[in-house]
Short mmCIF file of C-alpha atoms in Angstrom, two decimals:
data_model
loop_
_atom_site.label_atom_id
_atom_site.label_comp_id
_atom_site.label_asym_id
_atom_site.label_seq_id
_atom_site.Cartn_x
_atom_site.Cartn_y
_atom_site.Cartn_z
CA UNK A 1 -22.66 2.77 -6.61
CA UNK A 2 -20.85 1.92 -9.82
CA UNK A 3 -22.02 2.62 -13.36
CA UNK A 4 -21.24 0.10 -16.03
CA UNK A 5 -21.12 1.04 -19.69
CA UNK A 6 -20.90 -1.65 -22.33
CA UNK A 7 -17.71 -1.73 -24.41
CA UNK A 8 -17.61 -0.41 -27.97
CA UNK A 9 -16.16 -2.11 -31.00
CA UNK A 10 -15.15 1.00 -32.86
CA UNK A 11 -15.18 4.61 -31.71
CA UNK A 12 -13.62 6.96 -29.18
CA UNK A 13 -13.46 7.30 -25.44
CA UNK A 14 -12.68 10.70 -23.96
CA UNK A 15 -11.66 10.37 -20.35
CA UNK A 16 -10.52 12.86 -17.70
CA UNK A 17 -12.86 15.59 -18.88
CA UNK A 18 -13.19 18.35 -16.29
CA UNK A 19 -16.39 17.58 -14.34
CA UNK A 20 -19.39 19.22 -15.92
CA UNK A 21 -17.81 19.71 -19.34
CA UNK A 22 -18.95 16.40 -20.80
CA UNK A 23 -22.08 17.91 -22.34
CA UNK A 24 -19.95 20.50 -24.10
CA UNK A 25 -17.74 17.75 -25.47
CA UNK A 26 -20.84 16.10 -26.93
CA UNK A 27 -21.75 19.41 -28.54
CA UNK A 28 -18.30 19.69 -30.09
CA UNK A 29 -18.72 16.18 -31.48
CA UNK A 30 -21.98 17.34 -33.05
CA UNK A 31 -24.12 14.74 -31.31
CA UNK A 32 -27.78 15.50 -31.98
CA UNK A 33 -31.00 13.48 -31.70
CA UNK A 34 -30.38 12.16 -35.24
CA UNK A 35 -27.22 10.37 -34.16
CA UNK A 36 -27.83 6.64 -34.29
CA UNK A 37 -24.64 5.28 -32.71
CA UNK A 38 -24.30 4.41 -29.06
CA UNK A 39 -23.18 7.24 -26.80
CA UNK A 40 -22.43 7.21 -23.10
CA UNK A 41 -21.92 10.30 -21.03
CA UNK A 42 -20.83 9.76 -17.46
CA UNK A 43 -20.75 12.81 -15.27
CA UNK A 44 -19.18 13.59 -11.92
CA UNK A 45 -17.63 10.20 -11.32
CA UNK A 46 -14.81 9.82 -8.86
CA UNK A 47 -11.31 10.29 -10.19
CA UNK A 48 -8.08 9.77 -8.28
CA UNK A 49 -6.30 12.55 -10.13
CA UNK A 50 -9.12 15.03 -10.57
CA UNK A 51 -11.53 14.40 -7.71
CA UNK A 52 -14.47 14.36 -10.11
CA UNK A 53 -14.51 13.92 -13.84
CA UNK A 54 -16.73 13.30 -16.87
CA UNK A 55 -16.28 10.56 -19.47
CA UNK A 56 -17.68 10.37 -22.99
CA UNK A 57 -17.82 7.13 -24.92
CA UNK A 58 -19.00 7.25 -28.50
CA UNK A 59 -19.48 4.64 -31.16
CA UNK A 60 -18.62 5.10 -34.81
CA UNK A 61 -16.55 8.28 -34.53
CA UNK A 62 -12.76 8.33 -34.52
CA UNK A 63 -11.85 11.76 -33.25
CA UNK A 64 -9.52 13.60 -35.61
CA UNK A 65 -6.83 16.19 -34.88
CA UNK A 66 -9.04 19.24 -35.41
CA UNK A 67 -11.79 17.93 -33.14
CA UNK A 68 -9.20 17.05 -30.50
CA UNK A 69 -7.92 20.66 -30.69
CA UNK A 70 -11.46 21.87 -30.19
CA UNK A 71 -11.94 19.59 -27.19
CA UNK A 72 -8.69 20.95 -25.72
CA UNK A 73 -10.36 24.37 -25.45
CA UNK A 74 -12.79 23.21 -22.78
CA UNK A 75 -11.21 20.01 -21.53
CA UNK A 76 -7.45 20.50 -21.44
CA UNK A 77 -5.59 17.33 -20.45
CA UNK A 78 -8.49 15.05 -21.32
CA UNK A 79 -7.30 11.68 -22.54
CA UNK A 80 -8.36 10.32 -25.85
CA UNK A 81 -8.67 6.62 -26.67
CA UNK A 82 -9.38 5.52 -30.21
CA UNK A 83 -10.98 2.09 -30.37
CA UNK A 84 -10.89 -0.12 -33.46
CA UNK A 85 -11.89 -3.82 -33.52
CA UNK A 86 -12.58 -3.62 -29.80
CA UNK A 87 -8.97 -2.63 -29.12
CA UNK A 88 -7.53 0.70 -28.06
CA UNK A 89 -5.26 1.52 -31.01
CA UNK A 90 -4.32 5.03 -29.96
CA UNK A 91 -4.12 6.64 -26.54
CA UNK A 92 -3.03 10.21 -25.97
CA UNK A 93 -3.62 13.37 -24.00
CA UNK A 94 -5.52 16.22 -25.60
CA UNK A 95 -3.09 19.13 -25.69
CA UNK A 96 -3.96 22.68 -26.58
CA UNK A 97 -1.75 23.60 -29.55
CA UNK A 98 0.13 26.94 -29.75
CA UNK A 99 -2.00 28.00 -32.66
CA UNK A 100 -5.53 26.80 -33.35
CA UNK A 101 -6.06 26.63 -37.08
CA UNK A 102 -9.50 26.33 -38.63
CA UNK A 103 -10.97 25.11 -35.36
CA UNK A 104 -13.39 27.91 -34.50
CA UNK A 105 -14.88 31.06 -35.99
CA UNK A 106 -13.90 34.48 -34.68
CA UNK A 107 -16.81 35.87 -32.62
CA UNK A 108 -15.94 39.49 -33.54
CA UNK A 109 -18.55 40.58 -36.11
CA UNK A 110 -16.12 43.23 -37.40
CA UNK A 111 -13.36 40.70 -38.06
CA UNK A 112 -12.44 40.18 -41.72
CA UNK A 113 -12.50 36.41 -41.16
CA UNK A 114 -16.30 36.61 -40.77
CA UNK A 115 -16.57 37.97 -44.31
CA UNK A 116 -13.87 36.41 -46.42
CA UNK A 117 -13.22 32.72 -46.70
CA UNK A 118 -10.01 32.10 -44.87
CA UNK A 119 -8.77 29.55 -42.37
CA UNK A 120 -9.23 31.08 -38.92
CA UNK A 121 -6.21 31.20 -36.62
CA UNK A 122 -6.02 31.80 -32.89
CA UNK A 123 -2.79 32.16 -31.01
CA UNK A 124 -2.90 30.68 -27.52
CA UNK A 125 -1.72 33.32 -25.06
CA UNK A 126 -1.77 33.54 -21.30
CA UNK A 127 -4.82 35.80 -21.31
CA UNK A 128 -6.78 33.76 -23.81
CA UNK A 129 -6.91 33.08 -27.53
CA UNK A 130 -5.91 35.91 -29.82
CA UNK A 131 -7.42 36.04 -33.31
CA UNK A 132 -4.58 36.33 -35.84
CA UNK A 133 -6.67 38.77 -37.89
CA UNK A 134 -8.51 41.22 -35.62
CA UNK A 135 -6.06 40.58 -32.72
CA UNK A 136 -8.84 40.44 -30.13
CA UNK A 137 -8.53 38.03 -27.23
CA UNK A 138 -11.29 35.54 -26.44
CA UNK A 139 -11.88 32.96 -23.74
CA UNK A 140 -12.14 29.36 -24.94
CA UNK A 141 -15.87 29.20 -24.17
CA UNK A 142 -16.52 32.21 -26.41
CA UNK A 143 -15.12 30.36 -29.40
CA UNK A 144 -17.45 27.42 -28.99
CA UNK A 145 -20.78 29.19 -28.80
CA UNK B 1 13.23 35.84 -49.11
CA UNK B 2 10.14 36.37 -47.03
CA UNK B 3 8.40 39.60 -47.91
CA UNK B 4 8.16 42.31 -45.31
CA UNK B 5 4.77 43.67 -44.27
CA UNK B 6 3.80 46.14 -41.57
CA UNK B 7 0.50 45.01 -40.13
CA UNK B 8 0.61 45.43 -36.36
CA UNK B 9 2.82 47.00 -33.71
CA UNK B 10 2.74 43.54 -32.09
CA UNK B 11 4.84 42.21 -34.98
CA UNK B 12 7.68 44.60 -34.25
CA UNK B 13 10.48 44.22 -31.74
CA UNK B 14 12.15 47.15 -30.00
CA UNK B 15 15.27 46.77 -32.19
CA UNK B 16 13.24 46.95 -35.38
CA UNK B 17 11.48 50.09 -34.18
CA UNK B 18 14.79 51.70 -33.20
CA UNK B 19 16.17 50.86 -36.64
CA UNK B 20 13.17 52.52 -38.23
CA UNK B 21 13.80 55.61 -36.10
CA UNK B 22 17.42 55.95 -37.18
CA UNK B 23 16.30 55.39 -40.77
CA UNK B 24 13.62 58.07 -40.34
CA UNK B 25 16.31 60.47 -39.13
CA UNK B 26 18.22 59.83 -42.38
CA UNK B 27 15.01 60.25 -44.36
CA UNK B 28 14.55 63.73 -42.90
CA UNK B 29 17.87 64.63 -44.49
CA UNK B 30 17.02 62.90 -47.75
CA UNK B 31 13.68 64.69 -47.98
CA UNK B 32 15.49 68.02 -47.59
CA UNK B 33 18.32 67.28 -50.01
CA UNK B 34 16.07 65.66 -52.58
CA UNK B 35 17.97 62.36 -52.51
CA UNK B 36 15.94 59.57 -54.13
CA UNK B 37 16.23 55.82 -53.47
CA UNK B 38 13.91 54.31 -56.08
CA UNK B 39 12.88 55.13 -59.61
CA UNK B 40 10.68 52.26 -60.74
CA UNK B 41 8.46 51.45 -57.75
CA UNK B 42 4.73 52.02 -57.54
CA UNK B 43 3.08 52.54 -54.14
CA UNK B 44 -0.62 51.87 -54.23
CA UNK B 45 -2.84 53.50 -51.61
CA UNK B 46 -5.97 51.41 -51.29
CA UNK B 47 -8.24 53.34 -48.95
CA UNK B 48 -11.68 51.81 -48.48
CA UNK B 49 -12.36 54.40 -45.80
CA UNK B 50 -11.89 58.13 -46.06
CA UNK B 51 -8.61 59.56 -44.80
CA UNK B 52 -6.85 62.77 -45.65
CA UNK B 53 -3.66 62.90 -43.62
CA UNK B 54 -2.61 59.26 -43.72
CA UNK B 55 -3.42 58.96 -47.41
CA UNK B 56 -1.65 62.17 -48.40
CA UNK B 57 1.39 61.64 -46.20
CA UNK B 58 1.92 58.12 -47.60
CA UNK B 59 1.72 59.60 -51.11
CA UNK B 60 4.14 62.39 -50.20
CA UNK B 61 6.52 59.92 -48.54
CA UNK B 62 6.43 57.67 -51.63
CA UNK B 63 7.15 60.64 -53.89
CA UNK B 64 10.04 61.78 -51.68
CA UNK B 65 11.61 58.33 -52.04
CA UNK B 66 11.30 58.54 -55.82
CA UNK B 67 8.39 56.07 -56.00
CA UNK B 68 5.21 56.73 -57.94
CA UNK B 69 2.22 56.99 -55.61
CA UNK B 70 -1.19 55.93 -56.88
CA UNK B 71 -4.31 56.48 -54.80
CA UNK B 72 -7.46 54.48 -55.37
CA UNK B 73 -10.88 55.14 -53.95
CA UNK B 74 -12.78 51.84 -54.14
CA UNK B 75 -16.13 53.53 -53.52
CA UNK B 76 -16.32 54.39 -57.21
CA UNK B 77 -14.72 51.22 -58.51
CA UNK B 78 -15.60 47.62 -59.03
CA UNK B 79 -15.91 46.97 -55.30
CA UNK B 80 -19.27 48.71 -55.51
CA UNK B 81 -20.26 46.24 -58.17
CA UNK B 82 -19.74 43.48 -55.61
CA UNK B 83 -16.18 42.30 -56.16
CA UNK B 84 -14.79 40.44 -53.15
CA UNK B 85 -12.06 41.99 -51.05
CA UNK B 86 -9.63 39.21 -51.92
CA UNK B 87 -10.20 39.68 -55.67
CA UNK B 88 -9.54 43.41 -55.32
CA UNK B 89 -6.28 42.68 -53.50
CA UNK B 90 -5.16 40.14 -56.11
CA UNK B 91 -5.76 42.64 -58.91
CA UNK B 92 -4.09 45.58 -57.18
CA UNK B 93 -1.16 43.35 -56.21
CA UNK B 94 -0.50 42.88 -59.91
CA UNK B 95 -0.32 46.61 -60.51
CA UNK B 96 2.15 47.78 -57.89
CA UNK B 97 5.15 47.08 -55.66
CA UNK B 98 3.58 47.81 -52.28
CA UNK B 99 -0.02 48.15 -51.07
CA UNK B 100 -0.96 50.64 -48.36
CA UNK B 101 -4.39 49.70 -47.11
CA UNK B 102 -7.12 51.16 -44.92
CA UNK B 103 -10.32 49.22 -44.38
CA UNK B 104 -13.15 49.25 -41.82
CA UNK B 105 -12.89 45.53 -41.02
CA UNK B 106 -10.44 44.42 -38.34
CA UNK B 107 -7.74 42.12 -39.64
CA UNK B 108 -8.24 43.22 -43.25
CA UNK B 109 -4.60 44.23 -43.67
CA UNK B 110 -3.37 40.88 -42.30
CA UNK B 111 -5.75 39.10 -44.63
CA UNK B 112 -4.52 41.19 -47.59
CA UNK B 113 -0.91 40.44 -46.71
CA UNK B 114 -1.62 36.72 -46.95
CA UNK B 115 -3.03 37.12 -50.45
CA UNK B 116 -0.66 39.70 -51.90
CA UNK B 117 2.80 38.80 -53.17
CA UNK B 118 3.97 42.36 -52.57
CA UNK B 119 4.39 43.95 -49.14
CA UNK B 120 1.30 45.29 -47.40
CA UNK B 121 1.29 48.23 -44.99
CA UNK B 122 -1.65 48.63 -42.63
CA UNK B 123 -2.93 52.21 -42.62
CA UNK B 124 -5.78 51.41 -40.23
CA UNK B 125 -8.01 48.32 -39.96
CA UNK B 126 -11.20 49.28 -38.11
CA UNK B 127 -10.67 49.53 -34.37
CA UNK B 128 -7.59 47.34 -34.44
CA UNK B 129 -4.24 48.78 -35.55
CA UNK B 130 -2.63 51.76 -37.22
CA UNK B 131 1.05 50.94 -36.74
CA UNK B 132 2.59 53.88 -38.61
CA UNK B 133 0.67 56.29 -36.34
CA UNK B 134 2.19 54.57 -33.31
CA UNK B 135 5.65 54.79 -34.86
CA UNK B 136 5.15 58.52 -35.51
CA UNK B 137 4.03 59.05 -31.90
CA UNK B 138 6.99 57.17 -30.42
CA UNK B 139 9.42 58.81 -32.85
CA UNK B 140 8.16 62.29 -31.92
CA UNK B 141 8.53 61.59 -28.19
CA UNK B 142 12.02 60.14 -28.51
CA UNK B 143 13.11 62.94 -30.86
CA UNK B 144 11.96 65.75 -28.59
CA UNK B 145 12.70 64.13 -25.23
CA UNK B 146 15.78 62.17 -26.25
CA UNK B 147 14.30 59.03 -24.68
CA UNK B 148 11.04 57.25 -23.88
CA UNK B 149 12.13 55.08 -20.96
CA UNK B 150 11.08 56.44 -17.60
CA UNK B 151 8.93 59.25 -18.99
CA UNK B 152 5.52 59.88 -17.49
CA UNK B 153 3.05 59.80 -20.37
CA UNK B 154 -0.61 60.75 -19.89
CA UNK B 155 -3.16 59.50 -22.41
CA UNK B 156 -6.30 61.61 -22.06
CA UNK B 157 -9.72 61.35 -23.69
CA UNK B 158 -11.88 58.61 -25.15
CA UNK B 159 -9.52 55.69 -24.66
CA UNK B 160 -12.17 53.11 -25.44
CA UNK B 161 -12.74 53.95 -29.09
CA UNK B 162 -9.41 55.50 -30.11
CA UNK B 163 -7.45 52.85 -31.97
CA UNK B 164 -4.31 55.00 -31.84
CA UNK B 165 -4.28 54.96 -28.04
CA UNK B 166 -4.37 51.19 -27.73
CA UNK B 167 -1.33 50.58 -29.90
CA UNK B 168 0.42 53.60 -28.42
CA UNK B 169 0.01 52.11 -24.94
CA UNK B 170 1.64 48.94 -26.23
CA UNK B 171 4.53 50.90 -27.77
CA UNK B 172 5.04 52.99 -24.63
CA UNK B 173 5.11 49.82 -22.56
CA UNK B 174 7.70 48.28 -24.86
CA UNK B 175 9.95 51.32 -24.46
CA UNK B 176 9.60 51.52 -20.68
CA UNK B 177 7.46 54.62 -20.16
CA UNK B 178 5.12 55.01 -17.19
CA UNK B 179 1.58 55.59 -18.32
CA UNK B 180 -1.42 57.38 -16.81
CA UNK B 181 -4.73 56.66 -18.51
CA UNK B 182 -7.28 59.44 -18.00
CA UNK B 183 -10.73 58.74 -19.39
CA UNK B 184 -14.36 59.58 -18.62
CA UNK B 185 -16.44 56.81 -17.03
CA UNK B 186 -17.54 54.38 -19.74
CA UNK B 187 -14.79 55.43 -22.15
CA UNK B 188 -11.90 53.69 -20.39
CA UNK B 189 -9.24 51.66 -22.17
CA UNK B 190 -10.02 48.00 -22.85
CA UNK B 191 -8.69 46.05 -19.80
CA UNK B 192 -7.43 43.30 -22.13
CA UNK B 193 -4.79 45.61 -23.59
CA UNK B 194 -3.88 47.06 -20.18
CA UNK B 195 -3.30 43.57 -18.82
CA UNK B 196 -1.38 42.54 -21.92
CA UNK B 197 1.02 45.49 -21.61
CA UNK B 198 1.46 45.01 -17.84
CA UNK B 199 2.12 41.34 -18.31
CA UNK B 200 4.46 41.65 -21.29
CA UNK B 201 6.51 44.68 -20.28
CA UNK B 202 5.83 45.13 -16.56
CA UNK B 203 4.59 48.65 -17.31
CA UNK B 204 3.37 50.87 -14.48
CA UNK B 205 -0.13 51.95 -15.52
CA UNK B 206 -2.29 54.31 -13.46
CA UNK B 207 -5.99 54.75 -14.16
CA UNK B 208 -7.85 57.95 -13.35
CA UNK B 209 -10.91 59.94 -14.36
CA UNK B 210 -9.50 63.37 -13.64
CA UNK B 211 -7.00 65.34 -15.69
CA UNK B 212 -3.97 66.18 -13.55
CA UNK B 213 -0.79 67.00 -15.45
CA UNK B 214 1.48 67.74 -12.50
CA UNK B 215 3.97 64.91 -13.17
CA UNK B 216 3.44 64.53 -16.94
CA UNK B 217 6.33 64.67 -19.40
CA UNK B 218 4.06 63.93 -22.33
CA UNK B 219 0.34 64.64 -22.67
CA UNK B 220 -1.35 62.75 -25.48
CA UNK B 221 -4.87 63.97 -26.16
CA UNK B 222 -7.62 62.36 -28.18
CA UNK B 223 -11.13 63.56 -28.75
CA UNK B 224 -14.20 62.75 -26.67
CA UNK B 225 -17.06 62.64 -29.15
CA UNK B 226 -20.43 63.80 -27.91
CA UNK B 227 -22.13 61.02 -29.91
CA UNK B 228 -20.79 58.59 -27.30
CA UNK B 229 -23.17 59.98 -24.66
CA UNK B 230 -26.93 59.59 -24.51
CA UNK B 231 -27.41 62.75 -22.46
CA UNK B 232 -26.34 65.98 -24.25
CA UNK B 233 -25.82 67.78 -20.92
CA UNK B 234 -23.52 65.02 -19.67
CA UNK B 235 -21.67 65.14 -23.01
CA UNK B 236 -21.05 68.88 -22.70
CA UNK B 237 -19.90 68.52 -19.09
CA UNK B 238 -17.42 65.78 -19.94
CA UNK B 239 -16.18 67.54 -23.05
CA UNK B 240 -15.48 70.63 -20.99
CA UNK B 241 -13.66 68.62 -18.35
CA UNK B 242 -11.48 66.90 -20.93
CA UNK B 243 -10.71 70.02 -22.95
CA UNK B 244 -7.08 70.98 -22.39
CA UNK B 245 -7.55 74.44 -20.98
CA UNK B 246 -4.60 76.78 -20.46
CA UNK B 247 -5.31 76.54 -16.69
CA UNK B 248 -4.44 72.83 -16.80
CA UNK B 249 -1.09 73.76 -18.27
CA UNK B 250 -0.23 76.12 -15.42
CA UNK B 251 0.28 73.08 -13.20
CA UNK B 252 2.29 71.23 -15.82
CA UNK B 253 6.05 70.84 -16.07
CA UNK B 254 7.80 73.49 -18.09
CA UNK B 255 8.98 71.03 -20.72
CA UNK B 256 5.85 68.91 -20.94
CA UNK B 257 4.86 68.30 -24.56
CA UNK B 258 1.34 67.92 -25.97
CA UNK B 259 0.67 65.46 -28.77
CA UNK B 260 -2.51 64.68 -30.69
CA UNK B 261 -3.12 62.33 -33.66
CA UNK B 262 -5.11 65.11 -35.40
CA UNK B 263 -7.54 66.26 -36.66
CA UNK B 264 -8.39 68.04 -33.43
CA UNK B 265 -11.70 69.83 -33.13
CA UNK B 266 -12.17 71.65 -29.84
CA UNK B 267 -10.46 69.40 -27.29
CA UNK B 268 -7.40 71.66 -27.48
CA UNK B 269 -8.28 75.37 -27.63
CA UNK B 270 -6.49 77.49 -30.22
CA UNK B 271 -4.48 79.48 -27.70
CA UNK B 272 -2.70 76.26 -26.64
CA UNK B 273 -1.40 75.90 -30.23
CA UNK B 274 0.85 78.89 -29.59
CA UNK B 275 2.22 77.54 -26.30
CA UNK B 276 5.69 75.97 -26.05
CA UNK B 277 4.01 72.70 -25.07
CA UNK B 278 2.18 72.17 -28.36
CA UNK B 279 4.06 69.67 -30.52
CA UNK B 280 1.25 68.11 -32.53
CA UNK B 281 2.06 69.91 -35.76
CA UNK B 282 5.64 68.72 -35.51
CA UNK B 283 4.26 65.24 -34.78
CA UNK B 284 2.16 65.37 -37.97
CA UNK B 285 5.22 66.38 -39.99
CA UNK B 286 7.09 63.36 -38.65
CA UNK B 287 4.59 61.29 -40.63
CA UNK B 288 6.71 61.82 -43.74
CA UNK B 289 10.12 60.53 -42.56
CA UNK B 290 8.52 57.63 -40.66
CA UNK B 291 6.43 56.54 -43.65
CA UNK B 292 9.48 56.99 -45.89
CA UNK B 293 11.44 54.72 -43.54
CA UNK B 294 8.67 52.11 -43.55
CA UNK B 295 8.26 52.15 -47.36
CA UNK B 296 12.03 52.05 -47.82
CA UNK B 297 12.28 49.02 -45.52
CA UNK B 298 9.45 46.95 -47.02
CA UNK B 299 10.71 47.77 -50.54
CA UNK B 300 14.17 46.52 -49.56
CA UNK B 301 15.90 49.84 -50.18
CA UNK B 302 19.64 50.42 -49.87
CA UNK B 303 22.00 53.36 -49.75
CA UNK B 304 20.32 55.38 -47.02
#
């Protein structure tokens, strides 16, 4: 069975999302019931490279750098297509940067960054993401809740 | 030139720490001879949390260098009136040449260092870091033992809550010691830091719940607080087990040394103070040359 989704004139398509993470991507994009644009979420479709994958197609939003960084936390290697005038004007892979700046709040309630206004910073390390202030390590999912 | 801060042991490389140690050695001499390196620098101790030893030894170290130490207790100042932390830092930064800060919130020293134009030294930020304590610990070990690499170091006590133990483990790993972590159930060291040290330095780390000092070259003790246990009987039992009794020392190597960040309460009985193993008072005294070396470095001193 194939699923057809109508094309968008202006917006973003996020492809190659790890299967099951599509809903989280929608949450990062801040899609709520008030959103009036067209949104398609396709889950668990067959992918040559990944076996199964999710795809999100969204009208009216051109995903910026910071949002792409946030998406990289849960969907590393997703591909991002920016559509303008019905044409893909930008196509790139979402790559987790070495340092995430201003992307997420530190979940540690004793961290100074929860009290003082400052751009949050997380260093990407092998074990997880280390807050530049309190130096605690978190898993990507912890930063998104 | 980029200003120098001392915020976390993670910011320091082995070379930098070794340089601080040789500088500290020189500072021991300078403190004795009365040699001064500065005459117009103000060191501001900004302690939002109570501290006796760290606060006083930073003041003494500053005075030994020829700096003017100023201590400020924000509990009675404008902070109580609701001034933000960043405003306090900006104001103090305008009064002095270096800020030494202790604060209950983790990351507060890093945050302060981003606001202040002058160097910031972390004297304890909540459960996170207390880098000068770690430097004192490593300095004491290397001074007495002549090396750190290859030594068997036992950290004993509440390893979950003691900030000093976490950064010490990191420092020991960096210098190639083998570490045994001895803690009561529920008070074990955070696995994140154990994994970090193993991964970064390939450190051999052994975990146990029973004090056994047979192979130890260094015993580092920290307190097990009874408030950490719900059951008072259990608390007493554990406290007794983790008290360093003279019988424990009978099995120990002749030249094993005992260190403690102090203040100690009853985890080391008084009779151990008199033993040849006890080196914690010497360790506390090393606070002066180490803090002199750190202040000297961040202030860009010369002539040592």
